[in-house]
Tab-separated table of C-alpha atoms and ligand atoms in Angstrom:
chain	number	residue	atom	x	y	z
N	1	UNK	CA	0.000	0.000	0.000
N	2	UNK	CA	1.552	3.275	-1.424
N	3	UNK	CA	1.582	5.956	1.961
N	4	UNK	CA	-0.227	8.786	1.457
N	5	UNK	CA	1.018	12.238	2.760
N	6	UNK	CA	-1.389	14.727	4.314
N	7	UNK	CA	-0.956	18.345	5.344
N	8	UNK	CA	-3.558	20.617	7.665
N	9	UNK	CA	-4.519	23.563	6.944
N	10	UNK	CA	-5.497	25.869	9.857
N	11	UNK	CA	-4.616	24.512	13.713
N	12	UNK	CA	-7.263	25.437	15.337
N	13	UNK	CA	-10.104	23.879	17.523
N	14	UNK	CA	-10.990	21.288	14.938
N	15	UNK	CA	-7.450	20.549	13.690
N	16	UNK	CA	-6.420	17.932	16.332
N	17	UNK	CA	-9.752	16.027	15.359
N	18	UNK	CA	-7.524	15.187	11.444
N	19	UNK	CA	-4.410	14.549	13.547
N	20	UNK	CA	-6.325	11.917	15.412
N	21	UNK	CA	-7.738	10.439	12.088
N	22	UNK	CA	-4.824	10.746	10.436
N	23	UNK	CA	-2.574	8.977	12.924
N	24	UNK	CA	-5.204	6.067	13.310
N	25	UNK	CA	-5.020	5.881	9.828
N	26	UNK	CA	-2.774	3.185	8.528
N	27	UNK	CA	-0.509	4.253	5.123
N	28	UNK	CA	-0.973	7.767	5.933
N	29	UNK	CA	1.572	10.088	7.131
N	30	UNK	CA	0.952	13.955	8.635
N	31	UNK	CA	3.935	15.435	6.479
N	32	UNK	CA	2.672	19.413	7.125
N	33	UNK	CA	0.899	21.710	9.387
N	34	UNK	CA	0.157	25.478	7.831
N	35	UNK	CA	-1.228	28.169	9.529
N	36	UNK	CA	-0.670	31.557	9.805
N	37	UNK	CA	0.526	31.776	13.657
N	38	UNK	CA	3.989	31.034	13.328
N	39	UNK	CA	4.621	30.004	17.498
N	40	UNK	CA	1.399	27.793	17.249
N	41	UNK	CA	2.291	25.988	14.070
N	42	UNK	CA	5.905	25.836	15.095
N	43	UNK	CA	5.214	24.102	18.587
N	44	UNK	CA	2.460	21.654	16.848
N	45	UNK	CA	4.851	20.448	13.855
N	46	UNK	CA	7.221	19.814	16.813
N	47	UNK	CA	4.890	17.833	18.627
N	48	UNK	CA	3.535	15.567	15.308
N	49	UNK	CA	7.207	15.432	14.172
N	50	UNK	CA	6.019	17.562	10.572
N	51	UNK	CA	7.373	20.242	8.655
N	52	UNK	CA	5.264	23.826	9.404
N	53	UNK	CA	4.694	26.322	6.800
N	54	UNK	CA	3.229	29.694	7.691
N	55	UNK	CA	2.138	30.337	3.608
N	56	UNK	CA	-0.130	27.261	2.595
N	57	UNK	CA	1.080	28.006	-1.294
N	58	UNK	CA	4.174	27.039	-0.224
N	59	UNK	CA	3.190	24.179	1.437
N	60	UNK	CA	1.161	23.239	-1.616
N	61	UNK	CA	4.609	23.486	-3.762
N	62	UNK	CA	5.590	20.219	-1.830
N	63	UNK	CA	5.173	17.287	-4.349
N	64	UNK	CA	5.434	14.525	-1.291
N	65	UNK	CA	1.924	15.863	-0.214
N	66	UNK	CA	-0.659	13.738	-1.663
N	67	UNK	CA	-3.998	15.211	0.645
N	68	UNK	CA	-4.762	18.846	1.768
N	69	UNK	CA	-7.272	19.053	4.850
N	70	UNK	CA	-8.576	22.106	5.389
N	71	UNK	CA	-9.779	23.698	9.040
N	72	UNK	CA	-9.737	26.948	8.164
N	73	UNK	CA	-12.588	29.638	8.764
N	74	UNK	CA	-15.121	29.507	6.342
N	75	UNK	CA	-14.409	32.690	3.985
N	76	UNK	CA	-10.310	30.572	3.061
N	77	UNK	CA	-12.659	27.506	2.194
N	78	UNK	CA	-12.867	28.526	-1.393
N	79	UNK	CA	-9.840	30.358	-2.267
N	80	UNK	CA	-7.842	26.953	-0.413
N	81	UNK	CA	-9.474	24.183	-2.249
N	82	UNK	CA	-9.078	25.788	-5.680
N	83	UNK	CA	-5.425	26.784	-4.679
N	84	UNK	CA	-4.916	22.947	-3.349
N	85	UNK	CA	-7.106	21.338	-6.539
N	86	UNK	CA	-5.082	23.751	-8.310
N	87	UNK	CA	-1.638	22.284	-7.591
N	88	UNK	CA	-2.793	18.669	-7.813
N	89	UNK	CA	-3.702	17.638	-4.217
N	90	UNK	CA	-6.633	15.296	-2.687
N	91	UNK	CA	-8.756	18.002	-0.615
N	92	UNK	CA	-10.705	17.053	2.143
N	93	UNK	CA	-12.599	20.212	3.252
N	94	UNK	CA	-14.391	20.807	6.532
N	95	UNK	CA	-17.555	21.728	6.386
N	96	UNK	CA	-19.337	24.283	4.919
N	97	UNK	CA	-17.562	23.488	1.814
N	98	UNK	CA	-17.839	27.498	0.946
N	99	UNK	CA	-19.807	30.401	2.196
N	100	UNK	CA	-22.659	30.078	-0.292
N	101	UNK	CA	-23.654	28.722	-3.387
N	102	UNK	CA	-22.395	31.255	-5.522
N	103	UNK	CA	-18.888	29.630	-3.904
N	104	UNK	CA	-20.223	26.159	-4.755
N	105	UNK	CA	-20.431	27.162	-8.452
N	106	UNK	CA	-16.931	28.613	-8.641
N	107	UNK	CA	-15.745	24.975	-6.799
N	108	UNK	CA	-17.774	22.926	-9.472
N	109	UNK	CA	-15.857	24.701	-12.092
N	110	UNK	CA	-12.565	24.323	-10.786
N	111	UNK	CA	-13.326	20.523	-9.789
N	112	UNK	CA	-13.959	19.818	-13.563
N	113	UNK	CA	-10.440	20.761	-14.375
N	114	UNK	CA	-8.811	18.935	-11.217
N	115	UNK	CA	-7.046	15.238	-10.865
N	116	UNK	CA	-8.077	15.053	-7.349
N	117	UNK	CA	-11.061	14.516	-5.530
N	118	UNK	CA	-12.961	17.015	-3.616
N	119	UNK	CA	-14.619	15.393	0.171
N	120	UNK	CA	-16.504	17.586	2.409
N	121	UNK	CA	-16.206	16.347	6.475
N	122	UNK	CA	-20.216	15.777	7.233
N	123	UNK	CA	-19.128	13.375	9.950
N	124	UNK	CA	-22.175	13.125	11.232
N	125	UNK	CA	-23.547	11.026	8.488
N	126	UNK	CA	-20.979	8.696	9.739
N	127	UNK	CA	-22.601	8.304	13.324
N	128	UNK	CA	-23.566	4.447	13.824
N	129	UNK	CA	-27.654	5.651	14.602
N	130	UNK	CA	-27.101	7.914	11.496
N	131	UNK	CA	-26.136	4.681	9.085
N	132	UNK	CA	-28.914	3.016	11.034
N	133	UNK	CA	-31.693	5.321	11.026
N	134	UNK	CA	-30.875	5.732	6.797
N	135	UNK	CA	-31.001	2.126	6.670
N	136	UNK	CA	-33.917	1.582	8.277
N	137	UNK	CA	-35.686	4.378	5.707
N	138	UNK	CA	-34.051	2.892	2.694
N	139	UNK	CA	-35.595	-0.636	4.176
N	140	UNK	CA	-38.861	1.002	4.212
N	141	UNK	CA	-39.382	-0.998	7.995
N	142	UNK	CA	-41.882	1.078	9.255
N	143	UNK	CA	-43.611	2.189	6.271
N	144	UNK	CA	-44.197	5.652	4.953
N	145	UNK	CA	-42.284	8.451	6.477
N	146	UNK	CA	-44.468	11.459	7.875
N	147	UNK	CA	-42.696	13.755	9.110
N	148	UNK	CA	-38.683	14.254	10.850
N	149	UNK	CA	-38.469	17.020	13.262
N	150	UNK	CA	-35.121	18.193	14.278
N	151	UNK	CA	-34.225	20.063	17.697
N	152	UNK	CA	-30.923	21.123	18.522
N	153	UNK	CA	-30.046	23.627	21.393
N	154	UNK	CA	-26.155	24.328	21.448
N	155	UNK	CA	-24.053	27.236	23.932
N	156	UNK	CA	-22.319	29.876	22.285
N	157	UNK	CA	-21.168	32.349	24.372
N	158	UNK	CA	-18.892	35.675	23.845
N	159	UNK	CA	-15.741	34.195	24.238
N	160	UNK	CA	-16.490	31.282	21.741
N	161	UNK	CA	-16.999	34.382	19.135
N	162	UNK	CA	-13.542	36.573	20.515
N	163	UNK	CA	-11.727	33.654	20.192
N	164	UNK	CA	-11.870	33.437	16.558
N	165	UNK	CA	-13.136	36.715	15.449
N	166	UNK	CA	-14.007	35.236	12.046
N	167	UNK	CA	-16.983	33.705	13.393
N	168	UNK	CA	-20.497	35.643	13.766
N	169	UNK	CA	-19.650	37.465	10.933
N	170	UNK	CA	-21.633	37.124	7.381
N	171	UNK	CA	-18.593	38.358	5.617
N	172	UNK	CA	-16.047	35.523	7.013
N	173	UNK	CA	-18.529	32.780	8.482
N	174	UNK	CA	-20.953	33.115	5.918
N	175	UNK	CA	-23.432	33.222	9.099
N	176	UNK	CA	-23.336	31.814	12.072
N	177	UNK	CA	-25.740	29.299	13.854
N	178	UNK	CA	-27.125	27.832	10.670
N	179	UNK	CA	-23.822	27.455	8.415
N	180	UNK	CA	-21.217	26.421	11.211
N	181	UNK	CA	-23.337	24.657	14.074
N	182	UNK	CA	-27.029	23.537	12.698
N	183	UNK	CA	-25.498	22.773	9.233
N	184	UNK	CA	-24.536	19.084	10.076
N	185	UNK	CA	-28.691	18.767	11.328
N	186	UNK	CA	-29.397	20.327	8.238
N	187	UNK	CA	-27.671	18.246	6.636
N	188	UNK	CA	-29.274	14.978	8.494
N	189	UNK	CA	-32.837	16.800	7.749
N	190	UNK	CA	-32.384	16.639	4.020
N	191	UNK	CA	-30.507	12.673	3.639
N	192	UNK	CA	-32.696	11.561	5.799
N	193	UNK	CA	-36.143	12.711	4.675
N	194	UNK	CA	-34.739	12.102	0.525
N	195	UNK	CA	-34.570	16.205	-0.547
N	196	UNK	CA	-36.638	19.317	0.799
N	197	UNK	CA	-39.134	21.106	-2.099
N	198	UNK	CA	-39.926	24.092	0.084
N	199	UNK	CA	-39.580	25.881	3.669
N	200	UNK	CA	-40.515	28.432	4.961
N	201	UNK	CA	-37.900	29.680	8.159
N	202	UNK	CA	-37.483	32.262	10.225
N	203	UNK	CA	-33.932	33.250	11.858
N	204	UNK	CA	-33.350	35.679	14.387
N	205	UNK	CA	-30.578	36.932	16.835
N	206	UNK	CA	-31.947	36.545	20.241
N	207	UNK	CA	-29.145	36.610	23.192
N	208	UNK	CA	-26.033	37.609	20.981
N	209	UNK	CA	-26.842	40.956	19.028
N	210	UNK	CA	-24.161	42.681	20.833
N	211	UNK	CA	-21.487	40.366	19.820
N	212	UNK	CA	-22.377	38.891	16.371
N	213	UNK	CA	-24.317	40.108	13.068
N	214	UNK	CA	-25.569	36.883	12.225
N	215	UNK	CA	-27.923	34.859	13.883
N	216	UNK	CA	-28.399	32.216	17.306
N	217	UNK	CA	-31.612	31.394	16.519
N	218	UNK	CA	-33.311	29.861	14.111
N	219	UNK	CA	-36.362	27.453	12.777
N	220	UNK	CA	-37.750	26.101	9.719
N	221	UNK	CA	-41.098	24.172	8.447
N	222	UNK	CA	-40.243	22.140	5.793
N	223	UNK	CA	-42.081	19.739	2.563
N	224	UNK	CA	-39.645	16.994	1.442
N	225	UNK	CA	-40.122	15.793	-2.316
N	226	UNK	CA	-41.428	13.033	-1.044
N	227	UNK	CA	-44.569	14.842	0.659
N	228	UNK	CA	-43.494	14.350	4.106
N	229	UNK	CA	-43.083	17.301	6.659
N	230	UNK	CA	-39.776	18.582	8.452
N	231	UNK	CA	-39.918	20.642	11.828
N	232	UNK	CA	-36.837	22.304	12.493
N	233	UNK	CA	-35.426	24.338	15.777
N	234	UNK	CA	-31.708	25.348	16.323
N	235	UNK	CA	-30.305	27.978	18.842
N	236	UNK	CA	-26.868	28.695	20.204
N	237	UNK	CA	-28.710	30.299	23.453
N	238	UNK	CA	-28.762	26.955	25.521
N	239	UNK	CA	-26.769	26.423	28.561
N	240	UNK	CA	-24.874	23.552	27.347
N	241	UNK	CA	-24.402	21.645	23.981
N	242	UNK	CA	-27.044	18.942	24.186
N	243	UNK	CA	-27.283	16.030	21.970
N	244	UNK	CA	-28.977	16.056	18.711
N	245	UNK	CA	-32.635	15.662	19.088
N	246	UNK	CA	-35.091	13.396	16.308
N	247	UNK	CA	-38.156	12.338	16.056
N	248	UNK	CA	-39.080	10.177	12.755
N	249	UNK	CA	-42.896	9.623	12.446
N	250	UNK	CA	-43.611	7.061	9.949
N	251	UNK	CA	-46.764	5.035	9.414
N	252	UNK	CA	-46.087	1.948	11.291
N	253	UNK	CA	-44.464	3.686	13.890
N	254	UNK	CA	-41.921	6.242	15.437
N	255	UNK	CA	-37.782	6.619	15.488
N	256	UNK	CA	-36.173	8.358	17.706
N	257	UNK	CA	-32.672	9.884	18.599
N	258	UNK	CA	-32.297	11.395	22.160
N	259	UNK	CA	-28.772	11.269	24.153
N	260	UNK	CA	-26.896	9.813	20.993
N	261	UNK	CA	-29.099	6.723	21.295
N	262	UNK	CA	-31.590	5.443	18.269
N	263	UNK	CA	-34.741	3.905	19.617
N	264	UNK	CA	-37.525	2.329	17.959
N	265	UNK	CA	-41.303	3.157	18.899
N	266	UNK	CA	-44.099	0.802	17.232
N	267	UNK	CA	-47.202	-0.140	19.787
N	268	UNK	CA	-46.234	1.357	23.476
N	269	UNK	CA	-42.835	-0.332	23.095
N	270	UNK	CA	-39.312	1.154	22.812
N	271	UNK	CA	-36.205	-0.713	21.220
N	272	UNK	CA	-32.877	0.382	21.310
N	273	UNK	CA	-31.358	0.350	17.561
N	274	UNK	CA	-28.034	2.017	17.713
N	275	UNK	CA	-26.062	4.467	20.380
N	276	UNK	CA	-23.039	6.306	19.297
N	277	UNK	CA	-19.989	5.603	21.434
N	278	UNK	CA	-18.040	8.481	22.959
N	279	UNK	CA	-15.908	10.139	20.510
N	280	UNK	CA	-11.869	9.650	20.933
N	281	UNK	CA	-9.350	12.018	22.600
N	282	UNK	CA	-9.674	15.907	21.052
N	283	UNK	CA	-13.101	15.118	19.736
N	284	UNK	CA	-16.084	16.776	21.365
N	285	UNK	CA	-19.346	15.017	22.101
N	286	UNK	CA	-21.240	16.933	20.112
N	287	UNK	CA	-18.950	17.041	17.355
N	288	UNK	CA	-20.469	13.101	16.867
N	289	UNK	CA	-17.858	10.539	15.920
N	290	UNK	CA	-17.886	10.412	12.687
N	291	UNK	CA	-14.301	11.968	12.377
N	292	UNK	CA	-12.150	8.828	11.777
N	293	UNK	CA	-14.381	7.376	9.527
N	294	UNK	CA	-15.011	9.948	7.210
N	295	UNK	CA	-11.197	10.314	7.386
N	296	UNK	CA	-11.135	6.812	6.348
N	297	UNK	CA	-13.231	6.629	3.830
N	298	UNK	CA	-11.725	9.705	2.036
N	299	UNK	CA	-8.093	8.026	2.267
N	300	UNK	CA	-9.559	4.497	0.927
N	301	UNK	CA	-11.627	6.628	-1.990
N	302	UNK	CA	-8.796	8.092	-3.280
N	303	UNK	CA	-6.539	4.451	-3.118
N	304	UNK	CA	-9.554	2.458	-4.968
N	305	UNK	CA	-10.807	5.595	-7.273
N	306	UNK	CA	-13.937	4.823	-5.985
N	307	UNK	CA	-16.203	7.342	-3.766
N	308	UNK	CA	-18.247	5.419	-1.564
N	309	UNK	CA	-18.886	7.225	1.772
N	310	UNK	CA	-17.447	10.196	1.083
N	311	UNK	CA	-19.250	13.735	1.129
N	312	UNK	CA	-18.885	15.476	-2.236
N	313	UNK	CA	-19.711	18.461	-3.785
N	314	UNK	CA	-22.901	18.149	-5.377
N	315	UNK	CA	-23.949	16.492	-2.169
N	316	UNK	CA	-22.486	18.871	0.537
N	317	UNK	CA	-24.080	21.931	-1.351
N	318	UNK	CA	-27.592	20.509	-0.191
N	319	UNK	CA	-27.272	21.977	3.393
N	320	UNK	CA	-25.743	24.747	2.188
N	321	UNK	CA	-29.298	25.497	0.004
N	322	UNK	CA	-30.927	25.269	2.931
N	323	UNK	CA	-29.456	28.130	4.785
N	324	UNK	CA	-29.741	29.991	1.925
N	325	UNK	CA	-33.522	29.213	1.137
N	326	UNK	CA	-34.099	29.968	5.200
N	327	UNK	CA	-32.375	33.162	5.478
N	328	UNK	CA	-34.425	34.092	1.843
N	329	UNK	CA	-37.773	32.692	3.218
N	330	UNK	CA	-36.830	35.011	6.551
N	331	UNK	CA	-36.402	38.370	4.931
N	332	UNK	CA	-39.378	37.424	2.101
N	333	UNK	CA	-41.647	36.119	5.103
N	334	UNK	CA	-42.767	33.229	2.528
N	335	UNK	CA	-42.090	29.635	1.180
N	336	UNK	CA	-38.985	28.929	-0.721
N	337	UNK	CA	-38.863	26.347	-3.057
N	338	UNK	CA	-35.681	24.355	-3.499
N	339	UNK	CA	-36.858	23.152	-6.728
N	340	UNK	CA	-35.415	23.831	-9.795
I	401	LIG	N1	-17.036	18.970	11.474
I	401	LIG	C1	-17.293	19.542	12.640
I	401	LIG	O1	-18.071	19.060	13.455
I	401	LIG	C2	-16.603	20.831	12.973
I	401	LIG	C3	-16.457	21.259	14.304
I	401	LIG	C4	-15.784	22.465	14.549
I	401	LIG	C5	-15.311	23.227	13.488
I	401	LIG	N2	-15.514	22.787	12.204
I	401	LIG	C6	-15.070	23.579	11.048
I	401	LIG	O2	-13.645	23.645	11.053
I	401	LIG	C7	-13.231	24.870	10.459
I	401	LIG	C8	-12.319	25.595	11.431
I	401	LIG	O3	-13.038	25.874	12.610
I	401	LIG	P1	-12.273	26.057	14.005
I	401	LIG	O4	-13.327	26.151	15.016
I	401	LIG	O5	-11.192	25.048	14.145
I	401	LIG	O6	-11.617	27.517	13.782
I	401	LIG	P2	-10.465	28.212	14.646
I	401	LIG	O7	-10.698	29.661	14.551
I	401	LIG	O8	-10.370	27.570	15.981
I	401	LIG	O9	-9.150	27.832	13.844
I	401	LIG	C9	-8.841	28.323	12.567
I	401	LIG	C10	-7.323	28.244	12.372
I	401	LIG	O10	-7.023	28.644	11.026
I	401	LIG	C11	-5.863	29.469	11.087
I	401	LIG	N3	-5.799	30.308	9.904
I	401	LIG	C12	-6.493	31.456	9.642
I	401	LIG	N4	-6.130	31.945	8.434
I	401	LIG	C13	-5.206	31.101	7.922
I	401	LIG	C14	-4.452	31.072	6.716
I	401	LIG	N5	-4.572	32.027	5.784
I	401	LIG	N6	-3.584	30.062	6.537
I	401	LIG	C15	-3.420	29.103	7.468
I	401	LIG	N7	-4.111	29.059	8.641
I	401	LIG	C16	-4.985	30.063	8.854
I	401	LIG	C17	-6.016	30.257	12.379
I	401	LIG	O11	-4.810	30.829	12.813
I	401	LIG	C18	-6.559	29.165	13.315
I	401	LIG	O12	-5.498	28.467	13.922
I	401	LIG	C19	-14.510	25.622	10.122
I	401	LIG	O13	-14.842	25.356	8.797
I	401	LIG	C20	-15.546	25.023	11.043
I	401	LIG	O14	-16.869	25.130	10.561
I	401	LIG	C21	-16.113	21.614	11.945
C-alpha cells in the first residue's frame, strides 16, 4: 500500500480532530501543518514530528503531499481548495464546503479541471444511529415516512466568538448558527427525509446581538419531495451543547434519537437500535464521531478511485441550500422552493 502524505490547513479547535484520524489511519503520514501563527504551528509540527509552513502556497509546492485538509474559517474555504485542486492535491474540506452557493459554483468549475477529488467532512452522516436510522428508511421498515423534526439547542457564548473573530460574521462565516453549528442537522434533515421542495424559516438573533451580526436562533417548516413534513429548531442560546434531538414519524411507527441513542417506537414499546460511542481524545461530544471514519473513507476513496462514503460536492451543497432558502424565506416572510 503506497503511503499517502497529508498536510492541515489551519490549527485550530478542529485541527487535532484530522491529527487523530490521520494517525489512526494506517498508510498515511501527517507530512505538514500550515497556519498563519507562526509560534502555534511551530510548537504543533514539533509535537507531530512535521514540517510547518506559515504560507499554505508554499506548502502546496511540496510534491510529497498527496492530501490537503482544510480547518480553516469559512471565507479561506474557497480560495484553499481551488489553490490545493489547483496544484494537484486530494482536498478534504471541513464543512461548509464554501460560504454560499455562488462559492459552490466557482468549486464545481474548478473541480472539472482537477485530478483530485474534492470530500466535504459531514461526519455526522458517519454516526452508527445515522447509518442506522438511513437504513432503516431505505428498508422502508416502518412504512411511509411522515414527518422528521429536528431540535438542537447548542451554547455559544462571547468568548467562543472573541476567540476566533471570524466567526459571527456574514462576511467571514458566511453566518453563524445555521452554516457552522445547525449545518450538520441540516444536513441529516435533508438525507434523511430524501430532498426538501420548500420551507418556509425564520432566523433571528436573540441573546447575541451585541457580539455577532448573524444569527443564534433559528427554525424552519419544511415539505420533502417526497410529501413528508420537516420541523426544524436550532439555537446557540442553551446552557450547554445537548445532543442532537429526532423524532421520525412514519406510518407503522416512530424513530427516535435522544442522548446519541436510536430507539424504535411501534405499539407502546421502545427498542434500542443504535447508540453512538463516545468520541476519541480531542473530539467533542457533540462534534459526533464520525471523524475517523469519514477520514477513512476519504483516504480508501482516493486508493480504490472509488467514492463510496465520502461527502462530495454536489452532495455537501444541499445543506448549504438550505441556509440559503431559510435566510431568503426570513427576509421574504414566505415559502422557498428548493426546486429547480
Ligand atoms: N465537522 C465539525 O463538526 C466541525 C467542528 C468544529 C469546526 N468545524 C469547522 O472547522 C473549520 C475551522 O473551525 P475552528 O473552530 O477550528 O476555527 P479556529 O478559529 O479555531 O481555527 C482556525 C485556524 O485557522 C488558522 N488560519 C487562519 N487563516 C489562515 C491562513 N490564511 N492560513 C493558514 N491558517 C490560517 C487560524 O490561525 C486558526 O489556527 C470551520 O470550517 C468550522 O466550521 C467543523
Amino acid at each position: 500500500m503506497r503511503t499517502l502524505n497529508a498536510a492541515i490547513i489551519g490549527c485550530g479547535s478542529i485541527h487535532r480532530c484530522h491529527v487523530d484520524a490521520l494517525q489512526q489511519t494506517p498508510g498515511v503520514v501527517l507530512r505538514a501543518v500550515v497556519d498563519i501563527e507562526k509560534d502555534k504551528g511551530l510548537a504543533l509540527a514539533a509535537e507531530y514530528g512535521c514540517h510547518f509552513y506559515q504560507d499554505y502556497h508554499e506548502m502546496l509546492c511540496d510534491e510529497a503531499i498527496d492530501v490537503v485538509h482544510i480547518c480553516t474559517p469559512h471565507y479561506l474555504h474557497k480560495p484553499m481548495i481551488l489553490a490545493a485542486l489547483a496544484a494537484g492535491k486530494q482536498v478534504f474540506s471541513e464543512k461548509p464546503v464554501g460560504m454560499n452557493l455562488a462559492e459552490v459554483a466557482e468549486i464545481r468549475e474548478a473541480e472539472k479541471q482537477a485530478d483530485g477529488q474534492l470530500g466535504v467532512c459531514y461526519q455526522n452522516r458517519l454516526n452508527p444511529t445515522s447509518l442506522a436510522l438511513r437504513q432503516l428508511l431505505d428498508e422502508n421498515t416502518l412504512g411511509k415516512l411522515l414527518s422528521i423534526n429536528a431540535f438542537l439547542t447548542w451554547s455559544r457564548t462571547p468568548p467562543y466568538y472573541a476567540d476566533s473573530p471570524w466567526r459571527g460574521r456574514y462576511a467571514t462565516e458566511g453566518g453563524s448558527l445555521l452554516i457552522n453549528q445547525a449545518i450538520h442537522t441540516l444536513d441529516l434533515l435533508q438525507w434523511f427525509g430524501g430532498g426538501v421542495s420548500r420551507l418556509k424559516g425564520v432566523v433571528d438573533c436573540a441573546r447575541l446581538s451585541d457580539t455577532i451580526d448573524t444569527e443564534d436562533t433559528a427554525m424552519a417548516t419544511l415539505e420533502f419531495s417526497g410529501g413528508a413534513r420537516g420541523l426544524f429548531f436550532a439555537s446557540n442560546n442553551h446552557t450547554r451543547d445537548a445532543p442532537l434531538q429526532l423524532e421520525i414519524h412514519c406510518e407503522n411507527g416512530e424513530l427516535q434519537l435522544r442522548d446519541n441513542t436510536l430507539w424504535r417506537v411501534s405499539e407502546g414499546k421502545r427498542v434500542m437500535i443504535a447508540c453512538d460511542e463516545t468520541p476519541y481524545s480531542h473530539s467533542k461530544s457533540y462534534w459526533g464521531i464520525g471523524h475517523l471514519q469519514a477520514v477513512r473513507q476519504f483516504y480508501d476513496a482516493i486508493r480504490s478511485g472509488k467514492s463510496e462514503g465520502v461527502t462530495h460536492l454536489h452532495e455537501a451543497a444541499k445543506s448549504l441550500h438550505l441556509v440559503e432558502a431559510i435566510y431568503r424565506s426570513s427576509q421574504l416572510r414566505q415559502w422557498v422552493s428548493l426546486t429547480q
